Amino acid sequence: MSGERIVWGIGTARTIRAHWAMVELGLDYETRPVRTRTPDTETPEFRAVNPRGKIPVLRDREITIAESPAIVTYLGETYRDGPVLLVPDEPAARARYFEWLSFVSMELDATSLYVLRRHWSLPEIYGEAPIANEASEGYFARMINAATELLPDSPFILGEVFSGADILMTTTLHWAINYNQPLPAPFQAYFERMTARPGWLEAAEFNWRS
Ligand SMILES: N[C@@H](CCC(=O)N[C@@H](CS)C(=O)NCC(=O)O)C(=O)O
């Protein structure tokens, strides 16, 4: 089956989402170890795969798909008979799945951490913006603290079973910790539970050490 599935991208908080989903689902695949902001993202071959030049990208037989939340969801919807069900079936659980997916992608990633990525981590490209950085840190704190009230008193973000929403949240919390953003105690405990999971350990080793 390997060769029919390919993931482009290693080394970032977004790329690990694709690898972790593959690991949890027990799928064979090949990796193209393209790293962000390297000449590898500029090649005609990679631009043919993703004209936006961004990682991760998944190819699964005839479909090529970018955007890490979409990749995790596509895999969860497509591979439903594996060891885990990444996207739940039941309508209320599905609604929560998409709510968390959207919250993590928009409020924690795009609006907070990615602003810091641009203006704190890469000011030579995107410019210095100390006010935007400060506002993003404040916004991240406000959102993650508010979300604590919605975090169920159970092992996973959707309750009793692991899902793709845990992949999105955990990888984003890992990014936040690397950017020195404090987490409320329930999310810190959640993060420690999730990162003790064998699937995380295998994907993290592969994503950051290969
Ligand atoms: N929303 C996209 C973001 C993808 C993205 O920005 N990836 C980064 C690496 S984590 C990248 O390829 N950056 C290169 C660039 O912005 O030129 C996702 O979640 O996959």
XYZ file of C-alpha atoms and ligand atoms in Angstrom:
230
model
C 0.000 0.000 0.000
C 2.958 2.300 0.671
C 3.560 4.474 -2.400
C -0.181 4.970 -2.725
C -0.045 7.222 0.324
C 2.507 9.998 0.676
C 2.886 12.761 3.249
C 5.008 15.758 2.312
C 6.460 17.646 5.256
C 8.258 17.080 8.520
C 9.466 19.201 11.391
C 6.525 21.430 12.362
C 3.433 21.565 14.564
C 1.287 21.217 11.442
C 3.197 18.348 9.813
C 3.023 16.165 12.916
C -0.781 16.273 12.674
C -0.676 14.258 9.439
C 1.942 11.793 10.728
C 0.141 11.272 14.030
C -3.155 10.548 12.251
C -1.386 7.997 10.020
C 0.234 6.333 13.024
C -3.011 6.130 15.006
C -4.819 4.636 12.019
C -2.002 2.136 11.437
C -1.620 3.168 7.783
C 1.474 2.489 5.674
C 2.778 5.511 3.826
C 5.846 7.178 2.436
C 7.218 10.525 3.556
C 8.830 13.250 1.498
C 10.892 15.086 4.138
C 10.212 18.586 2.852
C 10.958 21.217 5.515
C 9.327 24.596 5.765
C 11.041 27.582 4.179
C 13.689 25.521 2.419
C 14.426 25.178 -1.301
C 12.492 21.876 -1.171
C 9.222 23.833 -1.061
C 10.249 25.801 -4.155
C 10.824 22.914 -6.551
C 8.493 22.491 -9.544
C 7.725 18.987 -8.252
C 6.507 20.255 -4.883
C 4.673 23.250 -6.373
C 2.783 20.796 -8.587
C 1.692 19.018 -5.390
C 0.789 22.225 -3.532
C 0.900 25.502 -5.474
C 0.744 27.335 -2.124
C 4.135 25.847 -1.244
C 3.009 24.814 2.234
C 3.350 21.636 4.278
C 1.841 19.225 5.172
C 0.294 17.694 2.077
C -1.223 14.226 1.782
C -1.659 12.133 -1.318
C -3.958 9.163 -0.898
C -4.253 7.335 -4.212
C -6.129 9.776 -6.485
C -6.630 12.617 -3.973
C -4.091 15.253 -2.967
C -5.056 17.401 0.006
C -3.350 20.166 1.978
C -4.355 21.957 5.225
C -3.643 19.880 8.322
C -7.191 19.962 9.825
C -8.570 18.818 6.463
C -5.952 16.061 6.226
C -6.789 14.712 9.694
C -10.520 14.876 8.948
C -10.154 13.298 5.499
C -8.173 10.403 7.001
C -10.702 9.997 9.798
C -13.641 9.959 7.382
C -11.918 7.628 4.906
C -10.382 5.049 7.243
C -13.179 4.133 9.605
C -12.275 0.525 10.355
C -8.882 1.048 11.968
C -7.813 0.928 15.600
C -9.323 4.380 16.256
C -12.212 6.386 14.831
C -10.736 9.848 14.322
C -14.025 11.489 13.312
C -17.051 10.329 15.282
C -20.275 9.093 13.708
C -22.830 10.313 16.174
C -24.171 13.805 15.257
C -23.610 15.490 18.639
C -20.058 14.136 18.863
C -19.427 15.199 15.253
C -20.648 18.701 16.079
C -18.191 18.873 18.995
C -15.420 17.490 16.767
C -15.913 20.271 14.219
C -16.303 22.878 16.937
C -12.937 21.959 18.482
C -11.324 21.669 15.049
C -12.455 25.148 14.132
C -11.569 26.616 17.518
C -8.053 25.205 17.457
C -7.440 26.109 13.793
C -8.806 29.623 13.932
C -8.578 30.938 17.480
C -5.434 29.213 18.761
C -3.460 28.589 15.564
C -4.264 31.245 12.946
C -5.192 34.158 15.180
C -2.706 33.622 18.006
C 0.263 31.318 17.510
C 0.686 31.934 13.796
C 0.819 35.679 14.435
C 3.612 35.022 16.934
C 5.287 32.731 14.410
C 5.326 35.565 11.918
C 6.231 38.532 14.044
C 8.151 37.002 16.969
C 9.838 34.064 15.260
C 10.256 35.417 11.717
C 10.425 39.240 12.012
C 13.035 39.367 9.247
C 10.301 38.230 6.811
C 7.068 39.605 8.299
C 8.367 42.619 10.221
C 8.555 43.544 13.889
C 5.105 43.940 15.444
C 5.426 44.016 19.236
C 1.857 45.223 19.756
C 0.478 42.410 17.592
C 2.637 39.918 19.502
C 1.418 41.150 22.860
C -2.198 41.107 21.687
C -1.791 37.569 20.325
C -0.380 36.313 23.612
C -3.262 37.930 25.467
C -5.773 36.469 23.026
C -4.278 32.981 23.323
C -4.503 33.212 27.125
C -8.099 34.427 26.970
C -9.171 31.670 24.555
C -7.409 28.767 26.266
C -8.630 29.864 29.697
C -12.206 30.160 28.435
C -11.932 26.752 26.753
C -11.048 25.181 30.098
C -14.718 25.363 31.007
C -15.547 23.257 27.945
C -12.831 20.645 28.489
C -14.687 17.540 29.655
C -13.684 15.836 32.873
C -12.614 12.781 30.899
C -9.450 11.541 29.209
C -10.063 13.046 25.763
C -11.406 16.269 24.359
C -14.564 14.554 23.089
C -14.956 12.468 26.240
C -14.083 8.806 26.499
C -12.519 8.206 23.084
C -9.503 9.565 21.259
C -10.244 11.567 18.077
C -8.699 13.854 15.506
C -9.674 16.779 17.728
C -7.068 15.517 20.218
C -4.477 15.566 17.435
C -5.312 19.172 16.609
C -5.420 20.360 20.219
C -2.329 18.518 21.466
C -0.095 19.606 18.594
C -1.231 23.190 19.106
C -0.592 23.068 22.855
C 2.889 21.698 22.100
C 3.480 24.697 19.840
C 2.160 27.062 22.539
C 4.479 25.563 25.169
C 7.428 25.991 22.782
C 6.406 29.637 22.485
C 6.358 30.006 26.292
C 2.588 30.443 26.548
C 1.296 29.319 29.961
C -1.474 26.715 29.958
C -4.243 26.439 32.533
C -3.769 23.371 34.769
C -6.508 21.233 33.118
C -4.968 21.736 29.671
C -1.473 21.063 31.039
C -2.729 17.767 32.511
C -4.533 16.965 29.245
C -1.341 17.700 27.277
C 0.692 15.389 29.509
C -1.871 12.589 29.083
C -1.928 12.953 25.304
C 1.841 13.127 24.909
C 2.272 9.908 26.910
C 0.326 8.152 24.151
C 2.433 5.768 22.014
C 1.042 7.264 18.799
C 2.257 10.741 19.787
C 5.675 9.421 20.818
C 6.158 7.605 17.518
C 4.937 10.520 15.412
C 6.973 13.079 17.398
C 10.147 11.027 17.055
C 9.579 10.764 13.326
C 8.481 14.381 12.798
C 11.230 16.075 14.780
C 14.125 13.634 14.853
C 14.189 12.109 11.370
N -3.283 26.155 7.539
C -2.201 25.336 7.069
C -0.900 26.052 7.355
C 0.246 25.399 6.633
C 1.516 26.165 6.886
O 1.546 27.405 7.008
N 2.595 25.409 6.981
C 3.867 26.026 7.242
C 4.741 25.061 8.047
S 3.982 24.640 9.560
C 4.532 26.353 5.923
O 4.554 25.527 5.039
N 5.051 27.583 5.811
C 5.761 27.997 4.655
C 5.367 29.382 4.220
O 4.506 30.012 4.867
O 5.915 29.817 3.225
C -2.229 23.954 7.753
O -2.781 23.855 8.858
O -1.748 22.985 7.173
